[in-house]
Coordinates of C-alpha atoms and ligand atoms in Angstrom, one line a residue:
M795 CA 152.6 122.1 130.1
E796 CA 151.6 125.2 128.1
E797 CA 150.9 123.0 125.1
I798 CA 148.5 120.8 127.1
K799 CA 146.8 123.8 128.6
N800 CA 145.6 125.2 125.3
R801 CA 144.4 121.9 123.8
P802 CA 140.8 120.6 123.9
K803 CA 140.3 118.2 126.8
Y804 CA 138.1 115.2 126.7
D805 CA 137.1 112.4 129.1
I806 CA 136.4 109.4 126.9
I807 CA 134.2 106.7 128.6
G808 CA 134.2 103.0 127.6
D809 CA 131.2 100.8 127.0
I810 CA 128.6 101.6 129.6
H811 CA 125.9 99.0 128.8
G812 CA 123.3 100.3 131.2
C813 CA 125.6 100.6 134.2
F814 CA 124.2 104.0 135.3
D815 CA 125.4 103.9 138.9
E816 CA 129.0 103.3 137.8
L817 CA 128.7 106.0 135.1
M818 CA 127.5 108.5 137.8
K819 CA 130.3 107.5 140.1
L820 CA 132.9 107.9 137.4
I821 CA 131.7 111.3 136.1
K822 CA 131.6 112.7 139.6
M823 CA 135.1 111.4 140.1
L824 CA 136.1 113.2 136.9
G825 CA 134.7 116.5 138.4
Y826 CA 131.5 116.9 136.3
K827 CA 128.6 118.7 137.9
K828 CA 125.0 118.9 136.9
K829 CA 123.9 122.2 135.4
G830 CA 120.5 122.3 133.9
K831 CA 119.9 119.2 131.9
C832 CA 123.4 118.0 131.5
Y833 CA 126.7 117.6 133.3
I834 CA 129.5 120.0 132.7
H835 CA 133.1 120.3 133.8
P836 CA 134.4 123.5 135.5
E837 CA 137.5 123.3 133.3
G838 CA 135.5 123.0 130.1
R839 CA 136.3 119.3 129.5
I840 CA 134.0 117.4 127.2
L841 CA 132.5 114.0 127.9
V842 CA 132.8 111.4 125.1
S843 CA 131.2 108.0 124.8
V844 CA 132.6 105.3 122.5
G845 CA 129.1 103.9 122.1
D846 CA 127.2 100.8 123.5
I847 CA 125.5 102.9 126.2
A848 CA 122.6 100.5 126.8
D849 CA 121.8 96.8 126.9
K850 CA 122.8 94.1 129.5
G851 CA 122.8 96.4 132.6
D852 CA 120.0 97.4 135.0
K853 CA 119.4 101.1 134.1
N854 CA 119.6 101.2 130.3
L855 CA 117.1 104.0 129.6
K856 CA 118.7 106.2 132.3
C857 CA 122.1 105.8 130.6
L858 CA 120.5 106.6 127.2
N859 CA 118.7 109.6 128.6
F860 CA 121.9 110.9 130.2
W861 CA 123.8 110.8 126.8
I862 CA 120.8 112.2 124.9
N863 CA 120.9 115.2 127.2
Q864 CA 124.6 115.6 126.8
V865 CA 124.3 115.5 123.1
I866 CA 121.2 117.6 122.7
Y867 CA 122.3 120.3 125.1
G868 CA 125.7 120.5 123.4
N869 CA 128.0 119.1 126.0
G870 CA 128.7 115.6 124.9
I871 CA 130.0 113.5 122.1
W872 CA 128.8 109.9 121.4
V873 CA 129.6 107.7 118.4
Y874 CA 127.5 104.8 117.2
G875 CA 128.0 101.4 118.8
N876 CA 126.5 98.2 117.5
H877 CA 124.1 98.0 120.5
C878 CA 123.0 101.7 119.9
N879 CA 122.3 100.8 116.3
K880 CA 120.3 97.8 117.2
F881 CA 118.0 99.8 119.5
Y882 CA 117.6 102.4 116.8
K883 CA 116.4 99.7 114.5
Y884 CA 114.0 98.5 117.1
L885 CA 112.6 102.0 117.6
V886 CA 112.0 102.5 113.9
G887 CA 110.1 99.2 113.7
N888 CA 112.7 96.8 112.2
K889 CA 112.5 93.2 113.2
I890 CA 115.4 92.5 115.6
T891 CA 116.3 89.5 117.8
L892 CA 115.7 90.4 121.4
S893 CA 118.9 88.9 122.8
H894 CA 122.4 90.0 124.0
G895 CA 121.0 92.4 126.5
I896 CA 118.7 94.5 124.3
E897 CA 115.7 92.6 125.8
K898 CA 116.3 94.5 129.0
T899 CA 116.4 97.9 127.3
V900 CA 113.2 97.0 125.3
K901 CA 111.5 95.9 128.5
E902 CA 112.3 99.3 130.2
Y903 CA 111.0 101.1 127.1
Q904 CA 107.8 99.0 127.0
D905 CA 107.1 99.8 130.6
L906 CA 106.9 103.5 129.8
T907 CA 103.5 105.1 129.3
L908 CA 102.5 105.9 125.7
E909 CA 103.3 109.6 126.3
E910 CA 106.7 108.8 127.8
K911 CA 107.4 106.5 124.9
K912 CA 106.6 109.2 122.4
K913 CA 108.8 111.7 124.2
F914 CA 111.7 109.2 124.6
R915 CA 111.6 108.3 120.9
Y916 CA 111.6 111.9 119.8
R917 CA 114.6 112.7 122.1
F918 CA 116.5 109.6 121.1
F919 CA 116.1 110.2 117.4
K920 CA 117.0 113.9 117.8
A921 CA 120.3 112.9 119.5
Y922 CA 121.0 109.8 117.5
K923 CA 120.6 111.3 114.0
S924 CA 123.3 113.9 114.9
L925 CA 125.9 111.2 115.7
E926 CA 128.6 109.9 113.5
Y927 CA 130.3 106.5 113.1
Y928 CA 133.6 107.9 114.1
K929 CA 134.5 111.3 115.4
I930 CA 137.6 113.3 114.4
L931 CA 138.8 115.5 117.3
D932 CA 141.7 117.8 118.2
E933 CA 142.5 118.7 114.6
G934 CA 142.8 115.1 113.5
K935 CA 145.0 114.0 116.4
L936 CA 142.2 112.0 118.1
I937 CA 139.7 109.6 116.6
I938 CA 136.8 108.1 118.6
V939 CA 135.2 104.9 117.3
H940 CA 133.3 102.0 118.8
G941 CA 134.7 98.9 117.1
A942 CA 137.7 99.7 114.9
I943 CA 138.9 101.9 112.0
K944 CA 141.8 101.7 109.6
E945 CA 144.1 104.6 108.8
E946 CA 143.0 104.7 105.2
Y947 CA 139.3 105.0 106.2
I948 CA 139.8 108.1 108.2
G949 CA 137.9 111.0 106.5
K950 CA 135.8 108.6 104.4
I951 CA 132.5 106.8 104.9
N952 CA 130.8 103.9 103.1
R953 CA 129.0 100.7 104.0
K954 CA 132.2 98.8 104.7
I955 CA 133.6 101.5 107.0
K956 CA 130.3 101.8 108.8
A957 CA 130.4 98.1 109.6
I958 CA 134.0 98.1 110.8
C959 CA 133.2 101.1 113.0
L960 CA 130.2 99.3 114.6
Y961 CA 131.4 95.7 114.8
G962 CA 135.2 95.9 114.6
D963 CA 137.3 94.2 112.0
T964 CA 135.4 91.0 111.8
T965 CA 136.5 88.0 109.8
G966 CA 133.1 86.5 109.1
K967 CA 134.0 83.5 111.3
F968 CA 132.7 82.7 114.7
D969 CA 134.4 81.2 117.8
E970 CA 132.9 78.4 120.0
F971 CA 130.9 81.0 122.0
G972 CA 129.3 82.2 118.8
K973 CA 131.2 85.5 119.0
P974 CA 132.6 86.9 115.7
I975 CA 136.3 86.4 115.3
R976 CA 138.0 89.7 114.7
N977 CA 141.2 90.7 113.0
D978 CA 143.8 92.4 115.3
W979 CA 143.6 95.7 113.4
A980 CA 145.3 97.6 116.2
A981 CA 148.4 95.5 115.8
Q982 CA 148.7 96.7 112.2
Y983 CA 147.8 100.4 112.8
K984 CA 150.5 102.8 111.8
G985 CA 148.7 106.1 111.9
D986 CA 149.7 109.3 113.8
A987 CA 146.1 109.9 115.1
L988 CA 145.3 108.3 118.4
I989 CA 142.4 106.0 118.1
V990 CA 140.3 105.4 121.2
Y991 CA 137.8 102.6 120.9
G992 CA 135.7 100.1 122.9
H993 CA 133.7 97.0 121.9
T994 CA 136.6 94.5 122.9
Y995 CA 136.5 93.5 126.5
A996 CA 140.0 93.6 127.9
K997 CA 140.9 93.4 131.7
E998 CA 142.9 96.7 131.6
P999 CA 143.2 99.4 128.9
V1000 CA 145.2 98.2 126.0
I1001 CA 147.6 100.7 124.5
R1002 CA 149.2 99.6 121.2
N1003 CA 150.4 101.6 118.1
N1004 CA 148.5 104.8 119.0
T1005 CA 145.3 102.9 119.8
V1006 CA 143.6 102.5 123.2
D1007 CA 140.9 100.0 124.0
I1008 CA 138.9 101.4 126.9
D1009 CA 136.2 98.6 127.2
Q1010 CA 137.0 97.0 130.5
G1011 CA 133.7 95.1 130.7
C1012 CA 132.0 97.1 133.4
V1013 CA 128.7 95.2 133.0
Y1014 CA 130.5 91.9 133.4
G1015 CA 131.9 92.9 136.8
G1016 CA 135.0 94.5 135.2
K1017 CA 135.6 98.3 135.2
L1018 CA 134.2 101.4 133.6
T1019 CA 137.1 103.3 132.2
A1020 CA 137.6 107.0 131.4
L1021 CA 140.6 108.1 129.4
R1022 CA 141.6 111.7 130.0
Y1023 CA 142.9 113.3 126.9
P1024 CA 145.4 114.8 126.2
E1025 CA 146.8 113.9 129.6
M1026 CA 146.6 110.1 128.8
T1027 CA 145.6 109.1 132.3
F1028 CA 142.9 106.7 133.3
K1029 CA 140.2 106.9 135.9
Q1030 CA 138.2 103.7 136.6
V1031 CA 135.3 102.5 138.8
E1032 CA 134.5 98.9 139.5
G1033 CA 131.4 97.4 137.9
K1034 CA 128.9 95.0 139.4
E1035 CA 128.4 91.7 137.5
Y1036 CA 125.0 92.3 135.9
V1037 CA 125.6 89.5 133.4
K1038 CA 128.1 86.7 133.0
Y1039 CA 130.6 87.1 130.3
K1040 CA 130.8 84.2 127.8
G1041 CA 133.8 84.4 125.6
Y1042 CA 137.5 85.2 125.6
I1043 CA 138.7 88.3 127.5
C1044 CA 141.2 90.0 125.2
E1045 CA 144.7 89.8 126.8
F1046 CA 147.8 91.5 125.5
Ligands
MN1006 MN1 130.0 96.8 121.0

Protein backbone atom coordinates (compact mmCIF):
# COMPACT_ATOMS: atom_id res chain seq x y z
CA MET A 1 0.00 0.00 0.00
CA GLU A 2 2.85 2.37 0.85
CA GLU A 3 4.19 1.94 -2.66
CA ILE A 4 0.87 2.97 -4.25
CA LYS A 5 0.54 5.91 -1.87
CA ASN A 6 3.67 7.61 -3.14
CA ARG A 7 3.09 7.08 -6.84
CA PRO A 8 1.47 9.63 -9.16
CA LYS A 9 -2.20 8.89 -9.62
CA TYR A 10 -4.11 9.31 -12.85
CA ASP A 11 -7.68 8.91 -14.01
CA ILE A 12 -7.44 8.09 -17.69
CA ILE A 13 -10.63 8.72 -19.70
CA GLY A 14 -11.52 6.90 -22.94
CA ASP A 15 -12.84 8.44 -26.18
CA ILE A 16 -15.39 11.12 -25.24
CA HIS A 17 -16.58 12.23 -28.70
CA GLY A 18 -18.70 15.13 -27.49
CA CYS A 19 -20.48 13.28 -24.68
CA PHE A 20 -20.26 16.14 -22.20
CA ASP A 21 -23.02 15.01 -19.83
CA GLU A 22 -21.39 11.60 -19.49
CA LEU A 23 -17.97 13.20 -18.96
CA MET A 24 -19.32 15.39 -16.15
CA LYS A 25 -21.04 12.45 -14.52
CA LEU A 26 -17.86 10.39 -14.66
CA ILE A 27 -15.49 13.02 -13.30
CA LYS A 28 -17.86 13.77 -10.43
CA MET A 29 -18.01 10.06 -9.71
CA LEU A 30 -14.20 10.07 -9.62
CA GLY A 31 -14.25 12.86 -7.03
CA TYR A 32 -13.16 15.88 -9.09
CA LYS A 33 -14.43 19.30 -8.05
CA LYS A 34 -14.48 22.58 -9.94
CA LYS A 35 -11.92 25.08 -8.72
CA GLY A 36 -11.48 28.23 -10.80
CA LYS A 37 -11.43 27.22 -14.45
CA CYS A 38 -10.66 23.56 -14.09
CA TYR A 39 -11.50 20.46 -12.14
CA ILE A 40 -9.16 19.18 -9.48
CA HIS A 41 -9.06 16.14 -7.24
CA PRO A 42 -8.68 16.48 -3.45
CA GLU A 43 -6.03 13.74 -3.50
CA GLY A 44 -4.03 15.35 -6.30
CA ARG A 45 -5.06 12.86 -8.97
CA ILE A 46 -4.58 14.02 -12.57
CA LEU A 47 -7.16 13.70 -15.36
CA VAL A 48 -5.89 12.25 -18.62
CA SER A 49 -7.62 11.98 -22.02
CA VAL A 50 -6.61 9.44 -24.65
CA GLY A 51 -7.86 11.89 -27.32
CA ASP A 52 -10.92 12.03 -29.59
CA ILE A 53 -12.65 14.48 -27.32
CA ALA A 54 -15.07 15.88 -29.90
CA ASP A 55 -17.12 14.83 -32.98
CA LYS A 56 -20.27 12.65 -33.17
CA GLY A 57 -21.80 13.74 -29.82
CA ASP A 58 -24.09 16.67 -28.94
CA LYS A 59 -21.75 18.96 -26.92
CA ASN A 60 -18.47 18.90 -28.80
CA LEU A 61 -17.19 22.39 -28.05
CA LYS A 62 -18.07 22.00 -24.37
CA CYS A 63 -15.91 18.89 -24.24
CA LEU A 64 -13.06 20.65 -26.02
CA ASN A 65 -13.35 23.69 -23.75
CA PHE A 66 -13.25 21.44 -20.71
CA TRP A 67 -9.95 19.84 -21.79
CA ILE A 68 -8.50 23.11 -23.04
CA ASN A 69 -8.98 24.48 -19.51
CA GLN A 70 -7.56 21.35 -17.90
CA VAL A 71 -4.45 21.63 -20.07
CA ILE A 72 -3.97 25.43 -19.98
CA TYR A 73 -4.45 25.69 -16.24
CA GLY A 74 -2.07 22.86 -15.64
CA ASN A 75 -4.28 20.12 -14.37
CA GLY A 76 -4.79 17.80 -17.28
CA ILE A 77 -3.09 15.65 -19.86
CA TRP A 78 -4.48 15.03 -23.33
CA VAL A 79 -2.80 13.25 -26.23
CA TYR A 80 -3.63 13.77 -29.90
CA GLY A 81 -6.43 11.69 -31.37
CA ASN A 82 -7.29 11.43 -35.07
CA HIS A 83 -10.47 13.48 -34.58
CA CYS A 84 -8.61 16.18 -32.59
CA ASN A 85 -6.09 16.35 -35.42
CA LYS A 86 -8.78 16.71 -38.07
CA PHE A 87 -10.41 19.59 -36.22
CA TYR A 88 -7.01 21.27 -35.84
CA LYS A 89 -6.59 20.99 -39.62
CA TYR A 90 -10.03 22.53 -40.10
CA LEU A 91 -9.20 25.46 -37.82
CA VAL A 92 -5.95 26.23 -39.61
CA GLY A 93 -7.84 26.29 -42.91
CA ASN A 94 -6.97 22.94 -44.48
CA LYS A 95 -9.57 21.31 -46.65
CA ILE A 96 -11.15 18.41 -44.79
CA THR A 97 -14.17 16.20 -45.45
CA LEU A 98 -17.02 17.13 -43.14
CA SER A 99 -18.05 13.60 -42.18
CA HIS A 100 -17.62 11.03 -39.38
CA GLY A 101 -19.01 13.45 -36.82
CA ILE A 102 -16.77 16.46 -37.35
CA GLU A 103 -19.64 18.20 -39.17
CA LYS A 104 -21.32 18.51 -35.74
CA THR A 105 -18.26 20.13 -34.15
CA VAL A 106 -17.85 22.47 -37.13
CA LYS A 107 -21.53 23.46 -36.93
CA GLU A 108 -21.15 24.33 -33.22
CA TYR A 109 -18.06 26.36 -34.05
CA GLN A 110 -19.77 28.11 -36.97
CA ASP A 111 -22.67 29.09 -34.69
CA LEU A 112 -20.29 31.13 -32.49
CA THR A 113 -19.99 34.88 -32.97
CA LEU A 114 -16.83 36.19 -34.63
CA GLU A 115 -15.45 37.25 -31.27
CA GLU A 116 -16.20 33.84 -29.71
CA LYS A 117 -14.58 32.08 -32.67
CA LYS A 118 -11.43 34.12 -32.26
CA LYS A 119 -11.28 33.37 -28.55
CA PHE A 120 -11.96 29.68 -29.05
CA ARG A 121 -9.30 29.34 -31.75
CA TYR A 122 -6.72 31.09 -29.60
CA ARG A 123 -7.45 28.84 -26.61
CA PHE A 124 -7.60 25.68 -28.72
CA PHE A 125 -4.23 26.37 -30.37
CA LYS A 126 -2.66 27.28 -27.06
CA ALA A 127 -3.66 23.95 -25.55
CA TYR A 128 -3.27 21.84 -28.69
CA LYS A 129 0.25 22.93 -29.49
CA SER A 130 1.40 21.82 -26.06
CA LEU A 131 0.15 18.25 -26.57
CA GLU A 132 2.09 15.17 -27.62
CA TYR A 133 1.36 12.11 -29.74
CA TYR A 134 1.98 9.88 -26.77
CA LYS A 135 2.74 10.70 -23.18
CA ILE A 136 5.24 8.91 -20.98
CA LEU A 137 4.21 9.00 -17.31
CA ASP A 138 5.25 7.51 -13.96
CA GLU A 139 8.93 7.31 -14.91
CA GLY A 140 8.21 5.32 -18.04
CA LYS A 141 5.89 2.81 -16.41
CA LEU A 142 2.81 4.27 -18.11
CA ILE A 143 2.25 5.33 -21.72
CA ILE A 144 -0.88 7.12 -22.94
CA VAL A 145 -1.65 7.03 -26.64
CA HIS A 146 -4.78 7.33 -28.78
CA GLY A 147 -4.41 4.60 -31.40
CA ALA A 148 -1.39 2.40 -30.82
CA ILE A 149 2.35 2.36 -30.25
CA LYS A 150 5.05 -0.27 -30.51
CA GLU A 151 7.67 -0.88 -27.85
CA GLU A 152 10.53 0.15 -30.13
CA TYR A 153 8.84 3.51 -30.85
CA ILE A 154 8.68 4.64 -27.23
CA GLY A 155 10.95 7.65 -26.75
CA LYS A 156 11.10 8.37 -30.49
CA ILE A 157 8.98 10.40 -32.91
CA ASN A 158 8.72 10.51 -36.70
CA ARG A 159 5.99 10.55 -39.36
CA LYS A 160 5.30 6.84 -39.13
CA ILE A 161 5.09 6.91 -35.33
CA LYS A 162 2.77 9.93 -35.45
CA ALA A 163 0.45 8.02 -37.80
CA ILE A 164 0.31 4.89 -35.64
CA CYS A 165 -0.36 7.03 -32.55
CA LEU A 166 -3.30 8.75 -34.26
CA TYR A 167 -4.81 5.98 -36.38
CA GLY A 168 -3.61 2.72 -34.83
CA ASP A 169 -1.58 0.07 -36.59
CA THR A 170 -3.44 0.22 -39.91
CA THR A 171 -2.83 -2.22 -42.76
CA GLY A 172 -3.83 0.07 -45.61
CA LYS A 173 -6.83 -2.20 -46.30
CA PHE A 174 -10.48 -1.47 -45.55
CA ASP A 175 -13.39 -3.63 -44.37
CA GLU A 176 -16.88 -3.67 -45.90
CA PHE A 177 -17.92 -0.75 -43.67
CA GLY A 178 -15.09 1.31 -45.14
CA LYS A 179 -13.16 1.21 -41.85
CA PRO A 180 -9.38 0.71 -41.98
CA ILE A 181 -8.31 -2.82 -41.05
CA ARG A 182 -5.80 -2.69 -38.21
CA ASN A 183 -3.06 -5.05 -37.10
CA ASP A 184 -3.56 -6.49 -33.64
CA TRP A 185 -0.49 -4.71 -32.23
CA ALA A 186 -1.50 -5.30 -28.59
CA ALA A 187 -1.31 -9.07 -29.13
CA GLN A 188 2.37 -8.70 -30.05
CA TYR A 189 3.31 -6.14 -27.39
CA LYS A 190 5.95 -7.42 -24.98
CA GLY A 191 7.00 -4.22 -23.20
CA ASP A 192 7.10 -3.54 -19.47
CA ALA A 193 5.37 -0.16 -19.71
CA LEU A 194 1.60 -0.22 -19.43
CA ILE A 195 0.01 1.23 -22.57
CA VAL A 196 -3.42 2.79 -22.15
CA TYR A 197 -5.19 3.59 -25.41
CA GLY A 198 -8.57 4.25 -27.03
CA HIS A 199 -9.68 4.46 -30.69
CA THR A 200 -10.84 0.82 -30.85
CA TYR A 201 -14.41 0.32 -29.69
CA ALA A 202 -14.68 -2.71 -27.43
CA LYS A 203 -17.69 -3.56 -25.24
CA GLU A 204 -15.60 -3.72 -22.07
CA PRO A 205 -12.01 -2.64 -21.31
CA VAL A 206 -9.59 -5.04 -22.99
CA ILE A 207 -6.48 -5.92 -20.97
CA ARG A 208 -3.78 -7.79 -22.89
CA ASN A 209 0.02 -7.91 -22.55
CA ASN A 210 0.29 -4.75 -20.49
CA THR A 211 -2.09 -2.82 -22.74
CA VAL A 212 -5.59 -1.56 -21.90
CA ASP A 213 -8.18 -0.41 -24.43
CA ILE A 214 -10.53 2.01 -22.66
CA ASP A 215 -12.72 3.04 -25.64
CA GLN A 216 -16.11 1.57 -24.80
CA GLY A 217 -18.02 3.53 -27.44
CA CYS A 218 -19.81 6.01 -25.17
CA VAL A 219 -21.16 7.99 -28.15
CA TYR A 220 -22.61 4.77 -29.66
CA GLY A 221 -24.61 4.00 -26.52
CA GLY A 222 -21.73 2.12 -24.91
CA LYS A 223 -19.83 3.39 -21.89
CA LEU A 224 -17.40 6.12 -20.98
CA THR A 225 -14.56 4.46 -19.10
CA ALA A 226 -12.04 5.81 -16.62
CA LEU A 227 -9.05 3.71 -15.67
CA ARG A 228 -7.66 4.60 -12.28
CA TYR A 229 -3.90 4.26 -12.25
CA PRO A 230 -1.98 2.77 -10.49
CA GLU A 231 -4.89 1.04 -8.76
CA MET A 232 -6.00 -0.49 -12.07
CA THR A 233 -9.69 -0.19 -11.30
CA PHE A 234 -12.38 1.05 -13.66
CA LYS A 235 -15.24 3.50 -13.29
CA GLN A 236 -17.81 3.76 -16.04
CA VAL A 237 -20.95 5.64 -17.00
CA GLU A 238 -23.51 4.61 -19.61
CA GLY A 239 -23.64 6.65 -22.79
CA LYS A 240 -26.64 7.68 -24.87
CA GLU A 241 -26.68 6.51 -28.47
CA TYR A 242 -25.88 9.81 -30.23
CA VAL A 243 -24.94 7.98 -33.40
CA LYS A 244 -25.35 4.42 -34.73
CA TYR A 245 -22.13 2.45 -34.86
CA LYS A 246 -21.36 0.93 -38.23
CA GLY A 247 -18.58 -1.61 -38.03
CA TYR A 248 -17.27 -4.49 -35.99
CA ILE A 249 -17.11 -4.06 -32.24
CA CYS A 250 -13.77 -5.40 -31.12
CA GLU A 251 -14.24 -8.56 -29.01
CA PHE A 252 -11.61 -10.51 -27.15
MN1 LIG B 1 -9.96 7.66 -32.82
